[in-house]
mmCIF file of N, CA and C in Angstrom:
data_model
loop_
_atom_site.group_PDB
_atom_site.id
_atom_site.type_symbol
_atom_site.label_atom_id
_atom_site.label_comp_id
_atom_site.label_asym_id
_atom_site.label_seq_id
_atom_site.Cartn_x
_atom_site.Cartn_y
_atom_site.Cartn_z
ATOM 1 N N MET A 1 -18.001 -13.251 -9.768
ATOM 2 C CA MET A 1 -17.571 -12.397 -8.812
ATOM 3 C C MET A 1 -17.261 -10.799 -9.223
ATOM 4 N N ARG A 2 -18.029 -9.789 -8.773
ATOM 5 C CA ARG A 2 -16.981 -8.678 -9.159
ATOM 6 C C ARG A 2 -16.265 -7.984 -7.778
ATOM 7 N N SER A 3 -15.163 -7.327 -8.142
ATOM 8 C CA SER A 3 -14.789 -7.152 -7.122
ATOM 9 C C SER A 3 -15.053 -5.701 -6.192
ATOM 10 N N VAL A 4 -14.887 -5.736 -4.995
ATOM 11 C CA VAL A 4 -15.347 -4.391 -4.044
ATOM 12 C C VAL A 4 -14.207 -3.863 -3.842
ATOM 13 N N ILE A 5 -14.336 -2.357 -4.187
ATOM 14 C CA ILE A 5 -13.469 -1.580 -3.900
ATOM 15 C C ILE A 5 -14.334 -0.551 -2.684
ATOM 16 N N LEU A 6 -13.356 -0.067 -2.032
ATOM 17 C CA LEU A 6 -14.112 1.271 -0.605
ATOM 18 C C LEU A 6 -13.183 2.057 -0.786
ATOM 19 N N VAL A 7 -13.818 3.012 -0.982
ATOM 20 C CA VAL A 7 -12.856 4.644 -1.371
ATOM 21 C C VAL A 7 -13.199 5.456 -0.217
ATOM 22 N N VAL A 8 -12.397 5.834 0.693
ATOM 23 C CA VAL A 8 -12.332 6.818 1.920
ATOM 24 C C VAL A 8 -11.789 8.132 1.429
ATOM 25 N N ASP A 9 -12.780 8.869 1.026
ATOM 26 C CA ASP A 9 -12.152 10.594 0.713
ATOM 27 C C ASP A 9 -13.179 11.475 1.157
ATOM 28 N N ASP A 10 -12.415 12.523 1.744
ATOM 29 C CA ASP A 10 -13.408 13.430 1.909
ATOM 30 C C ASP A 10 -13.931 14.625 1.001
ATOM 31 N N ASP A 11 -13.435 14.503 -0.223
ATOM 32 C CA ASP A 11 -13.655 15.127 -1.370
ATOM 33 C C ASP A 11 -14.655 14.782 -2.181
ATOM 34 N N PRO A 12 -16.207 15.030 -2.150
ATOM 35 C CA PRO A 12 -17.174 14.618 -2.840
ATOM 36 C C PRO A 12 -16.562 14.358 -4.520
ATOM 37 N N ALA A 13 -16.325 15.541 -4.748
ATOM 38 C CA ALA A 13 -15.876 15.212 -6.420
ATOM 39 C C ALA A 13 -15.259 13.968 -6.758
ATOM 40 N N VAL A 14 -14.241 14.083 -5.834
ATOM 41 C CA VAL A 14 -12.981 12.488 -5.784
ATOM 42 C C VAL A 14 -13.667 11.347 -5.974
ATOM 43 N N LEU A 15 -14.871 11.475 -4.949
ATOM 44 C CA LEU A 15 -15.632 10.231 -4.739
ATOM 45 C C LEU A 15 -16.735 9.690 -6.061
ATOM 46 N N ARG A 16 -17.252 10.853 -6.214
ATOM 47 C CA ARG A 16 -18.045 10.691 -7.608
ATOM 48 C C ARG A 16 -16.920 10.063 -8.823
ATOM 49 N N SER A 17 -15.893 10.612 -9.039
ATOM 50 C CA SER A 17 -14.897 10.465 -10.149
ATOM 51 C C SER A 17 -14.815 8.903 -10.116
ATOM 52 N N TYR A 18 -14.201 8.350 -8.928
ATOM 53 C CA TYR A 18 -13.670 6.927 -8.542
ATOM 54 C C TYR A 18 -15.062 5.725 -8.690
ATOM 55 N N GLY A 19 -16.151 6.506 -7.922
ATOM 56 C CA GLY A 19 -17.389 5.632 -8.518
ATOM 57 C C GLY A 19 -17.846 5.546 -9.989
ATOM 58 N N HIS A 20 -17.963 6.700 -10.563
ATOM 59 C CA HIS A 20 -18.173 6.363 -12.205
ATOM 60 C C HIS A 20 -16.583 5.770 -12.698
ATOM 61 N N LEU A 21 -15.798 5.600 -12.294
ATOM 62 C CA LEU A 21 -14.495 4.753 -12.946
ATOM 63 C C LEU A 21 -14.755 3.302 -12.837
ATOM 64 N N PHE A 22 -14.768 3.182 -11.282
ATOM 65 C CA PHE A 22 -14.726 1.793 -10.868
ATOM 66 C C PHE A 22 -16.441 1.148 -11.399
ATOM 67 N N ARG A 23 -17.419 1.619 -11.308
ATOM 68 C CA ARG A 23 -18.398 0.726 -11.516
ATOM 69 C C ARG A 23 -18.562 0.415 -13.225
ATOM 70 N N ARG A 24 -18.074 1.639 -14.082
ATOM 71 C CA ARG A 24 -17.629 1.360 -15.386
ATOM 72 C C ARG A 24 -16.873 -0.096 -15.809
ATOM 73 N N LEU A 25 -16.092 -0.268 -15.019
ATOM 74 C CA LEU A 25 -14.874 -1.275 -14.742
ATOM 75 C C LEU A 25 -15.520 -2.547 -14.421
ATOM 76 N N GLY A 26 -17.089 -2.694 -14.095
ATOM 77 C CA GLY A 26 -17.809 -3.652 -13.393
ATOM 78 C C GLY A 26 -17.588 -3.860 -11.785
ATOM 79 N N CYS A 27 -17.161 -2.900 -11.153
ATOM 80 C CA CYS A 27 -16.840 -3.355 -9.650
ATOM 81 C C CYS A 27 -17.954 -2.822 -8.917
ATOM 82 N N GLN A 28 -17.796 -3.280 -8.194
ATOM 83 C CA GLN A 28 -18.703 -3.003 -6.744
ATOM 84 C C GLN A 28 -17.964 -1.830 -6.353
ATOM 85 N N VAL A 29 -18.864 -0.556 -6.057
ATOM 86 C CA VAL A 29 -17.703 0.263 -5.412
ATOM 87 C C VAL A 29 -18.531 1.197 -3.722
ATOM 88 N N VAL A 30 -17.946 1.246 -2.959
ATOM 89 C CA VAL A 30 -18.391 1.529 -1.802
ATOM 90 C C VAL A 30 -17.958 3.002 -1.296
ATOM 91 N N LEU A 31 -18.209 3.965 -1.323
ATOM 92 C CA LEU A 31 -18.096 5.563 -1.162
ATOM 93 C C LEU A 31 -18.088 6.227 0.119
ATOM 94 N N ALA A 32 -17.033 6.185 0.929
ATOM 95 C CA ALA A 32 -17.074 7.106 2.293
ATOM 96 C C ALA A 32 -16.563 8.098 2.440
ATOM 97 N N ASN A 33 -17.397 9.313 2.884
ATOM 98 C CA ASN A 33 -16.614 10.504 3.000
ATOM 99 C C ASN A 33 -16.215 10.975 4.445
ATOM 100 N N ASP A 34 -16.638 10.167 5.080
ATOM 101 C CA ASP A 34 -16.269 10.282 6.503
ATOM 102 C C ASP A 34 -15.409 8.996 7.025
ATOM 103 N N SER A 35 -14.169 9.383 7.751
ATOM 104 C CA SER A 35 -13.544 8.325 8.243
ATOM 105 C C SER A 35 -13.703 7.379 9.407
ATOM 106 N N GLU A 36 -14.745 8.378 10.126
ATOM 107 C CA GLU A 36 -14.875 7.935 11.215
ATOM 108 C C GLU A 36 -16.260 7.438 11.478
ATOM 109 N N ARG A 37 -17.260 7.218 10.138
ATOM 110 C CA ARG A 37 -18.446 6.297 10.097
ATOM 111 C C ARG A 37 -17.409 4.735 9.329
ATOM 112 N N VAL A 38 -16.665 4.854 8.755
ATOM 113 C CA VAL A 38 -15.461 3.809 8.485
ATOM 114 C C VAL A 38 -15.507 3.062 9.745
ATOM 115 N N LEU A 39 -14.513 3.576 10.549
ATOM 116 C CA LEU A 39 -13.851 3.248 11.947
ATOM 117 C C LEU A 39 -15.338 2.560 12.684
ATOM 118 N N ALA A 40 -16.536 3.199 12.906
ATOM 119 C CA ALA A 40 -17.304 3.032 13.515
ATOM 120 C C ALA A 40 -18.186 1.619 13.156
ATOM 121 N N ASP A 41 -18.133 1.289 11.802
ATOM 122 C CA ASP A 41 -19.001 0.319 11.079
ATOM 123 C C ASP A 41 -17.942 -0.945 11.507
ATOM 124 N N PRO A 42 -17.896 -2.292 12.278
ATOM 125 C CA PRO A 42 -17.048 -3.274 12.574
ATOM 126 C C PRO A 42 -17.045 -3.773 11.268
ATOM 127 N N ASP A 43 -18.084 -3.679 10.730
ATOM 128 C CA ASP A 43 -17.700 -4.953 9.234
ATOM 129 C C ASP A 43 -16.742 -3.895 8.192
ATOM 130 N N SER A 44 -16.788 -2.825 8.325
ATOM 131 C CA SER A 44 -16.695 -1.922 7.087
ATOM 132 C C SER A 44 -15.431 -2.699 5.685
ATOM 133 N N LEU A 45 -14.654 -3.356 6.342
ATOM 134 C CA LEU A 45 -13.943 -4.215 5.580
ATOM 135 C C LEU A 45 -14.138 -5.248 4.948
ATOM 136 N N ARG A 46 -15.407 -5.941 5.210
ATOM 137 C CA ARG A 46 -15.900 -7.402 5.086
ATOM 138 C C ARG A 46 -16.553 -7.415 3.822
ATOM 139 N N GLY A 47 -15.562 -8.524 2.966
ATOM 140 C CA GLY A 47 -15.849 -8.732 1.684
ATOM 141 C C GLY A 47 -14.995 -7.632 0.715
ATOM 142 N N VAL A 48 -14.075 -6.672 1.193
ATOM 143 C CA VAL A 48 -13.836 -5.274 0.189
ATOM 144 C C VAL A 48 -12.276 -5.790 -0.060
ATOM 145 N N ASP A 49 -11.737 -5.726 -1.447
ATOM 146 C CA ASP A 49 -10.619 -6.222 -1.925
ATOM 147 C C ASP A 49 -9.844 -4.963 -2.146
ATOM 148 N N LEU A 50 -10.359 -4.119 -2.072
ATOM 149 C CA LEU A 50 -9.323 -3.202 -2.289
ATOM 150 C C LEU A 50 -9.737 -1.857 -1.705
ATOM 151 N N LEU A 51 -8.916 -1.279 -0.923
ATOM 152 C CA LEU A 51 -9.297 -0.207 -0.296
ATOM 153 C C LEU A 51 -8.238 1.066 -0.653
ATOM 154 N N ILE A 52 -8.609 2.286 -1.405
ATOM 155 C CA ILE A 52 -8.384 3.254 -1.368
ATOM 156 C C ILE A 52 -8.696 4.665 -0.471
ATOM 157 N N LEU A 53 -7.130 5.020 -0.479
ATOM 158 C CA LEU A 53 -7.323 6.000 1.310
ATOM 159 C C LEU A 53 -6.913 7.375 0.756
ATOM 160 N N ASP A 54 -7.579 8.196 1.000
ATOM 161 C CA ASP A 54 -7.040 9.331 0.821
ATOM 162 C C ASP A 54 -5.999 9.789 2.331
ATOM 163 N N GLN A 55 -4.998 10.222 2.039
ATOM 164 C CA GLN A 55 -3.703 10.856 3.167
ATOM 165 C C GLN A 55 -4.150 11.743 4.003
ATOM 166 N N ARG A 56 -4.606 12.749 3.376
ATOM 167 C CA ARG A 56 -4.975 14.371 4.477
ATOM 168 C C ARG A 56 -6.822 14.192 4.240
ATOM 169 N N MET A 57 -6.890 13.831 5.582
ATOM 170 C CA MET A 57 -8.643 14.010 5.565
ATOM 171 C C MET A 57 -8.864 14.816 7.105
ATOM 172 N N PRO A 58 -10.009 15.294 7.445
ATOM 173 C CA PRO A 58 -10.273 16.008 8.720
ATOM 174 C C PRO A 58 -10.521 14.916 9.814
ATOM 175 N N ARG A 59 -9.890 15.333 10.899
ATOM 176 C CA ARG A 59 -9.949 14.397 11.906
ATOM 177 C C ARG A 59 -9.152 12.893 11.944
ATOM 178 N N THR A 60 -8.253 12.418 10.880
ATOM 179 C CA THR A 60 -7.467 11.342 10.841
ATOM 180 C C THR A 60 -6.822 11.535 9.399
ATOM 181 N N CYS A 61 -5.785 10.724 9.083
ATOM 182 C CA CYS A 61 -4.963 10.818 8.034
ATOM 183 C C CYS A 61 -5.476 9.273 7.541
ATOM 184 N N GLY A 62 -5.019 8.743 6.503
ATOM 185 C CA GLY A 62 -5.846 7.366 5.847
ATOM 186 C C GLY A 62 -4.920 6.962 6.704
ATOM 187 N N LEU A 63 -3.178 6.795 6.513
ATOM 188 C CA LEU A 63 -2.501 5.861 7.472
ATOM 189 C C LEU A 63 -2.772 5.507 8.930
ATOM 190 N N ASP A 64 -3.342 6.578 9.672
ATOM 191 C CA ASP A 64 -3.876 6.116 10.755
ATOM 192 C C ASP A 64 -4.798 5.383 10.810
ATOM 193 N N LEU A 65 -6.030 5.914 10.202
ATOM 194 C CA LEU A 65 -7.102 4.879 9.653
ATOM 195 C C LEU A 65 -7.006 3.532 9.067
ATOM 196 N N LEU A 66 -5.837 3.559 8.434
ATOM 197 C CA LEU A 66 -5.459 1.888 8.072
ATOM 198 C C LEU A 66 -4.864 1.309 9.142
ATOM 199 N N ALA A 67 -4.011 2.129 10.184
ATOM 200 C CA ALA A 67 -3.737 1.202 11.394
ATOM 201 C C ALA A 67 -4.462 0.800 12.001
ATOM 202 N N THR A 68 -5.399 1.286 12.177
ATOM 203 C CA THR A 68 -6.919 1.145 13.183
ATOM 204 C C THR A 68 -7.720 0.144 12.479
ATOM 205 N N LEU A 69 -7.837 0.350 11.605
ATOM 206 C CA LEU A 69 -8.575 -0.913 10.430
ATOM 207 C C LEU A 69 -7.817 -1.879 11.038
ATOM 208 N N ARG A 70 -6.553 -2.006 10.496
ATOM 209 C CA ARG A 70 -5.633 -3.471 10.896
ATOM 210 C C ARG A 70 -5.288 -4.152 12.095
ATOM 211 N N ARG A 71 -5.735 -3.126 12.920
ATOM 212 C CA ARG A 71 -5.596 -3.373 14.432
ATOM 213 C C ARG A 71 -6.703 -4.348 14.517
ATOM 214 N N ARG A 72 -7.796 -3.685 14.189
ATOM 215 C CA ARG A 72 -9.052 -4.469 14.501
ATOM 216 C C ARG A 72 -9.329 -5.496 13.693
ATOM 217 N N GLU A 73 -8.657 -5.606 12.580
ATOM 218 C CA GLU A 73 -8.643 -7.179 11.770
ATOM 219 C C GLU A 73 -7.954 -7.705 12.461
ATOM 220 N N THR A 74 -6.893 -7.465 12.771
ATOM 221 C CA THR A 74 -5.912 -8.719 13.575
ATOM 222 C C THR A 74 -6.742 -9.218 14.583
ATOM 223 N N GLY A 75 -7.348 -8.259 15.497
ATOM 224 C CA GLY A 75 -8.145 -8.895 17.095
ATOM 225 C C GLY A 75 -9.147 -9.723 16.752
ATOM 226 N N ARG A 76 -9.752 -9.943 15.331
ATOM 227 C CA ARG A 76 -10.436 -10.503 14.891
ATOM 228 C C ARG A 76 -9.786 -11.845 14.513
ATOM 229 N N GLU A 77 -8.749 -11.708 13.843
ATOM 230 C CA GLU A 77 -8.076 -13.063 13.322
ATOM 231 C C GLU A 77 -7.537 -13.466 14.826
ATOM 232 N N ALA A 78 -7.512 -13.175 15.935
ATOM 233 C CA ALA A 78 -7.400 -14.052 17.148
ATOM 234 C C ALA A 78 -8.532 -14.643 17.658
ATOM 235 N N GLN A 79 -9.556 -14.492 17.171
ATOM 236 C CA GLN A 79 -10.657 -15.067 17.525
ATOM 237 C C GLN A 79 -10.825 -16.732 16.843
ATOM 238 N N PRO A 80 -11.076 -17.621 17.743
ATOM 239 C CA PRO A 80 -11.015 -19.199 17.288
ATOM 240 C C PRO A 80 -12.102 -18.900 16.050
ATOM 241 N N GLY A 81 -11.781 -19.794 15.162
ATOM 242 C CA GLY A 81 -12.354 -19.962 13.586
ATOM 243 C C GLY A 81 -12.725 -18.746 12.759
ATOM 244 N N ALA A 82 -11.994 -17.597 13.091
ATOM 245 C CA ALA A 82 -11.791 -16.286 12.398
ATOM 246 C C ALA A 82 -11.114 -16.521 11.325
ATOM 247 N N ALA A 83 -11.655 -16.142 10.099
ATOM 248 C CA ALA A 83 -10.625 -16.186 9.282
ATOM 249 C C ALA A 83 -10.534 -14.672 7.992
ATOM 250 N N VAL A 84 -9.804 -13.801 8.397
ATOM 251 C CA VAL A 84 -9.885 -12.713 8.222
ATOM 252 C C VAL A 84 -8.516 -12.233 6.927
ATOM 253 N N THR A 85 -8.652 -11.346 5.623
ATOM 254 C CA THR A 85 -7.869 -11.244 4.625
ATOM 255 C C THR A 85 -8.284 -9.885 4.916
ATOM 256 N N HIS A 86 -6.759 -9.549 4.391
ATOM 257 C CA HIS A 86 -6.506 -7.659 4.352
ATOM 258 C C HIS A 86 -6.965 -7.645 2.620
ATOM 259 N N PRO A 87 -7.741 -6.435 2.381
ATOM 260 C CA PRO A 87 -7.711 -5.747 1.346
ATOM 261 C C PRO A 87 -6.206 -5.219 0.801
ATOM 262 N N ALA A 88 -6.075 -5.395 -0.522
ATOM 263 C CA ALA A 88 -5.130 -4.594 -1.006
ATOM 264 C C ALA A 88 -5.369 -2.976 -0.588
ATOM 265 N N VAL A 89 -4.118 -2.342 -0.479
ATOM 266 C CA VAL A 89 -4.495 -0.766 -0.117
ATOM 267 C C VAL A 89 -3.797 0.339 -0.936
ATOM 268 N N ILE A 90 -4.569 1.334 -1.505
ATOM 269 C CA ILE A 90 -3.927 2.298 -2.217
ATOM 270 C C ILE A 90 -3.750 3.277 -1.470
ATOM 271 N N LEU A 91 -2.742 4.180 -1.304
ATOM 272 C CA LEU A 91 -3.097 5.286 -0.520
ATOM 273 C C LEU A 91 -2.908 6.706 -1.406
ATOM 274 N N ILE A 92 -3.800 7.312 -1.658
ATOM 275 C CA ILE A 92 -3.804 8.740 -2.529
ATOM 276 C C ILE A 92 -3.178 10.090 -1.663
ATOM 277 N N SER A 93 -1.974 10.639 -2.124
ATOM 278 C CA SER A 93 -1.332 12.046 -1.704
ATOM 279 C C SER A 93 -0.877 12.765 -2.397
ATOM 280 N N ALA A 94 -0.908 14.167 -2.615
ATOM 281 C CA ALA A 94 -0.512 14.852 -3.143
ATOM 282 C C ALA A 94 0.721 15.469 -2.488
ATOM 283 N N PHE A 95 1.328 15.145 -1.191
ATOM 284 C CA PHE A 95 2.502 15.367 -0.426
ATOM 285 C C PHE A 95 3.037 14.328 0.304
ATOM 286 N N LEU A 96 3.529 13.509 -0.370
ATOM 287 C CA LEU A 96 4.239 12.402 0.142
ATOM 288 C C LEU A 96 5.270 12.745 0.827
ATOM 289 N N SER A 97 5.866 12.549 2.195
ATOM 290 C CA SER A 97 7.248 12.463 2.433
ATOM 291 C C SER A 97 7.844 11.265 2.691
ATOM 292 N N ALA A 98 9.112 11.227 2.954
ATOM 293 C CA ALA A 98 9.739 10.117 2.984
ATOM 294 C C ALA A 98 9.199 9.042 4.199
ATOM 295 N N GLU A 99 8.651 9.975 5.019
ATOM 296 C CA GLU A 99 8.349 9.481 6.301
ATOM 297 C C GLU A 99 6.878 8.835 6.310
ATOM 298 N N ILE A 100 6.181 9.322 5.274
ATOM 299 C CA ILE A 100 4.706 8.613 4.943
ATOM 300 C C ILE A 100 5.369 7.915 3.977
ATOM 301 N N LYS A 101 5.902 7.609 3.342
ATOM 302 C CA LYS A 101 6.287 6.450 2.143
ATOM 303 C C LYS A 101 6.716 5.360 3.234
ATOM 304 N N GLN A 102 7.510 5.678 4.214
ATOM 305 C CA GLN A 102 7.925 4.374 5.204
ATOM 306 C C GLN A 102 6.928 3.858 5.939
ATOM 307 N N ARG A 103 6.178 4.485 6.395
ATOM 308 C CA ARG A 103 4.942 4.219 6.971
ATOM 309 C C ARG A 103 4.065 3.163 6.350
ATOM 310 N N ALA A 104 3.648 3.758 5.391
ATOM 311 C CA ALA A 104 2.980 3.048 4.187
ATOM 312 C C ALA A 104 3.568 1.765 3.866
ATOM 313 N N ALA A 105 4.832 1.760 3.698
ATOM 314 C CA ALA A 105 5.292 0.488 3.400
ATOM 315 C C ALA A 105 5.249 -0.932 4.513
ATOM 316 N N ARG A 106 5.326 0.120 5.952
ATOM 317 C CA ARG A 106 5.105 -0.708 7.478
ATOM 318 C C ARG A 106 3.757 -1.304 7.179
ATOM 319 N N LEU A 107 2.941 -0.480 6.654
ATOM 320 C CA LEU A 107 1.572 -1.229 6.664
ATOM 321 C C LEU A 107 0.858 -1.905 5.474
ATOM 322 N N GLY A 108 2.059 -2.348 5.034
ATOM 323 C CA GLY A 108 1.690 -2.413 3.737
ATOM 324 C C GLY A 108 0.809 -2.292 2.035
ATOM 325 N N VAL A 109 0.926 -0.822 2.018
ATOM 326 C CA VAL A 109 0.387 -0.071 1.453
ATOM 327 C C VAL A 109 1.624 -0.119 0.140
#
């Protein structure tokens, strides 16, 4: 089975590069340039093995997006018979502060 990678980044060139790279490696790649669309889709993480997030995006940052997605998935886990697995997460940023690193660690990045 192919790994499924979801990449959320507002830069089209970055998305194209990730798509090209991961498809060459035999992965299934889902590219999203709008964090709001990812949030609006209740199944955005279904089957995703790896989530790659840009930290600096319009309307939200990668860690805020991740926190919201995790809360949503945790709510699903509370439903009877629900088995939810969280994908591995990589956060991409050119501007990492100690605060961002600590928050990322708390979120399991």
